XYZ file of C-alpha atoms in Angstrom:
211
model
C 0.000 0.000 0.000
C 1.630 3.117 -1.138
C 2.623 5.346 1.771
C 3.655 9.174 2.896
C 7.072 9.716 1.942
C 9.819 12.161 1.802
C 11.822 12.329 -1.372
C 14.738 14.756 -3.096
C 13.060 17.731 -5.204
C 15.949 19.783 -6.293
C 19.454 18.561 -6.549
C 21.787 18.940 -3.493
C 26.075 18.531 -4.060
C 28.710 18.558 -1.549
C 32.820 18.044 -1.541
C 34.235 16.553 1.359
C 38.223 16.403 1.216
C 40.034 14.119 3.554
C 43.931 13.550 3.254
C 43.921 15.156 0.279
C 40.808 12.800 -1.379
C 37.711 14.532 -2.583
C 34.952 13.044 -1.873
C 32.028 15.136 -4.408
C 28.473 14.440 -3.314
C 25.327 14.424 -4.869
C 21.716 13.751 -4.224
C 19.140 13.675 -7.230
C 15.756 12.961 -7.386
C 14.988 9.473 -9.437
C 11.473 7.461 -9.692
C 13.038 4.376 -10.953
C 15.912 2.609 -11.207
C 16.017 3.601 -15.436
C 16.567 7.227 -13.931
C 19.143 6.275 -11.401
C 21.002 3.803 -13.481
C 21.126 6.700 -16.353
C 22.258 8.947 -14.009
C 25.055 7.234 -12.338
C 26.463 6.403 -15.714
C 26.488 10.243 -16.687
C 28.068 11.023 -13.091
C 30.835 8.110 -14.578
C 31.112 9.881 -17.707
C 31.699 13.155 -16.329
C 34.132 12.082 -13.580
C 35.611 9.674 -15.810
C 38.874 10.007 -14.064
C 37.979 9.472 -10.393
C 38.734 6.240 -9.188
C 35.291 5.353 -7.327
C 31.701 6.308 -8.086
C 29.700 4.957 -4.972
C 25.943 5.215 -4.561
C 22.948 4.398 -2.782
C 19.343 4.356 -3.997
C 15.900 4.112 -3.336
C 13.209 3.926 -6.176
C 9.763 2.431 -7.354
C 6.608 2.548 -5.365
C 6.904 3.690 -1.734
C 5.534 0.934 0.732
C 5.388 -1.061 -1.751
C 6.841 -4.341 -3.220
C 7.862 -2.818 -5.894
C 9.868 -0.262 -4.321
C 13.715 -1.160 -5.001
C 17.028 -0.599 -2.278
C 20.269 -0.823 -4.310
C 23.798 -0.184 -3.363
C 27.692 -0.078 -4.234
C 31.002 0.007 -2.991
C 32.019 0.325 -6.410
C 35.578 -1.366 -5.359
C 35.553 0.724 -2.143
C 36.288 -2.168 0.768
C 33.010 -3.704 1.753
C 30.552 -1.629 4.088
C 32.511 1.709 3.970
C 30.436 3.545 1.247
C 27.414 2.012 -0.357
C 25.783 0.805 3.138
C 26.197 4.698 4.819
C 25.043 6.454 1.768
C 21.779 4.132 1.719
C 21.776 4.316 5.640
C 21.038 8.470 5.217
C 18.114 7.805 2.693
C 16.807 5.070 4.892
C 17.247 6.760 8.223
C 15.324 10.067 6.999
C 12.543 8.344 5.325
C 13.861 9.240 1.749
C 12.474 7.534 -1.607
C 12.241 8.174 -5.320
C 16.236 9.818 -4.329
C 19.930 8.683 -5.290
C 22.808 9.324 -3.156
C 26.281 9.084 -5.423
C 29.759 10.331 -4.126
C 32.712 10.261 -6.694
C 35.835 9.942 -5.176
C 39.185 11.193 -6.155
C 41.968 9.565 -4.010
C 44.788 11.239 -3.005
C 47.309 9.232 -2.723
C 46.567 8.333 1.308
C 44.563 5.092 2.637
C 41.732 6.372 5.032
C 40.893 2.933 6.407
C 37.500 1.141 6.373
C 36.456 4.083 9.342
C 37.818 6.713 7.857
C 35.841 5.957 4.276
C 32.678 5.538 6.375
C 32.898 8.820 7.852
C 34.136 10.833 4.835
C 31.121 8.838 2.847
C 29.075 9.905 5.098
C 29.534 13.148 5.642
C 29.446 13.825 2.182
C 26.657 12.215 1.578
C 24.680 14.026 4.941
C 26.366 17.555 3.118
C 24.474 16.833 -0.233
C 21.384 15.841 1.507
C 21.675 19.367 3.539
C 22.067 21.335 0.164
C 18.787 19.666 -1.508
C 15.613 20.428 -1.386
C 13.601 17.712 0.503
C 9.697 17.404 -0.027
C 6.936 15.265 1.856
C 4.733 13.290 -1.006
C 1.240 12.337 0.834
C -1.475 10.126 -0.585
C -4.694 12.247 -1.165
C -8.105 11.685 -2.550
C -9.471 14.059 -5.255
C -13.022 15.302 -4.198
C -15.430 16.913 -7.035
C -17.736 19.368 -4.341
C -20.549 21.227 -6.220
C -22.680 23.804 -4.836
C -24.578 26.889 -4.950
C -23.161 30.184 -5.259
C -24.434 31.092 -1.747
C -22.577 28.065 0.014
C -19.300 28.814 -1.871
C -18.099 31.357 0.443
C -19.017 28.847 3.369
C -17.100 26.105 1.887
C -14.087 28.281 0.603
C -13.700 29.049 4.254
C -14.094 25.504 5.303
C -11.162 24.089 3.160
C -9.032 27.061 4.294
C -9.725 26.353 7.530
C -9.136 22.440 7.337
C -5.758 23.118 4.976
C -7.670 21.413 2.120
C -5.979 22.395 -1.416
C -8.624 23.714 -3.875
C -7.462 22.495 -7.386
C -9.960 23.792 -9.354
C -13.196 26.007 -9.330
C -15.705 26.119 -12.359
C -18.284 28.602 -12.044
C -21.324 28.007 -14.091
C -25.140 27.544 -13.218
C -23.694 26.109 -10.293
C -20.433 26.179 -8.872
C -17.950 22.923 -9.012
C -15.059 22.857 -6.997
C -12.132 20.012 -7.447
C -10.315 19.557 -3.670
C -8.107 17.747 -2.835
C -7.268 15.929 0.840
C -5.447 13.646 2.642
C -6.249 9.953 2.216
C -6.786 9.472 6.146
C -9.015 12.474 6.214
C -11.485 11.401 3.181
C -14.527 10.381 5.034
C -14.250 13.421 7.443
C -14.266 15.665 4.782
C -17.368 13.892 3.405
C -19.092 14.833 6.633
C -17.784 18.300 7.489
C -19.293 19.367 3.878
C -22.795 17.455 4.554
C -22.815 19.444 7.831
C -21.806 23.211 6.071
C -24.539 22.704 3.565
C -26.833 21.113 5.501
C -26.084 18.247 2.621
C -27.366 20.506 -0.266
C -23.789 19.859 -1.967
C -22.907 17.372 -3.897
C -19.593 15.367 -3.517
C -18.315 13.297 -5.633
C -15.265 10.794 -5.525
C -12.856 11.612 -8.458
C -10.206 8.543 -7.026
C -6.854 8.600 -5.231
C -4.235 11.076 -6.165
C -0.666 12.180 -4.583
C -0.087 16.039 -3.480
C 3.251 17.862 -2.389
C 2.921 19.271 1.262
């Protein structure tokens, strides 16, 4: 059952350097693992002289079986990139998002705690510098009603945070709302109650909103 989620809107990048190694950060957005994929072989391309490219993503359907986890050392010793970078998308409830960080080495061995932490703290850095937004299952809601109970219900959905999609004003006046998914049959009520059930409401079927 798909789920409220958090997910990467706007790309975030970071550089870590540690003993002289550059660890570069990014964190993209990516609905499924075609997007990802593409995009870690473009971040290859680009940084086709850096020694590692290690990443960590989440993509698919959230709360769902098709939702898929992947991750890579990418030659890095097991455990010191790949698991941390998919530990900070995990840990702050992020999906549809890919975590990469190229590294350049620099000529010193870290160690396998030394990678973890420089992995990570890239990868936290990137994470800082993009935009994060919460995804939340809704249910689109087709209200109509007469011009005297607009006002009334305008001031009802404002009141209640409901987003008004749409409003077509004819012989009557149709409004398209949308709500949250856990809050469908309240809002069924609260509008029977404001009109004294003189508006109609109509189920238009599930639908996902940005909070």
């Amino acid at each position: 059952m798909p789920i409220d989620y958090k997910c990467c809107k706007v790309k975030g990048t970071s550089e870590v350097v540690e003993k002289k190694s550059r660890f570069l950060g990014e964190m993209v957005p990516c609905k499924t693992q075609e997007e990802a994929e593409q995009y870690i072989a473009a971040v290859r391309k680009t940084h086709y002289d850096a020694r590692h490219h290690c990443f960590a993503y989440i993509c698919g359907t959230p709360g769902t079986a098709s939702e898929i986890l992947r991750q890579s050392d990418d030659g890095e010793p097991q455990g010191t990139a790949g698991k941390p970078l998919l530990e900070i998308l995990s840990g702050n409830d992020l999906h549809e998002t890919l975590l990469i960080v190229t590294r350049y080495f620099g000529g010193t061995l870290l160690g396998t705690g030394g990678l973890v932490r420089a992995y990570s703290e890239a990868g936290v850095e990137a994470m800082k510098a993009a935009e994060i937004t919460t995804i939340r299952q809704g249910i689109r809601l087709k209200v109509g009603c007469s011009y005297t109970l607009y006002g009334k219900l305008q001031y009802l959905f404002a009141n209640e945070g409901w987003r008004i999609e749409d409003t077509a004003f004819e012989s009557d006046v149709a409004i398209t709302l949308t709500v949250p998914a856990a809050e469908a049959e309240r809002a069924f009520k609260l509008i029977t109650e404001a009109t004294s059930a003189a508006a109609s409401v109509e189920n238009l079927g599930n639908c996902t909103f940005e909070e």
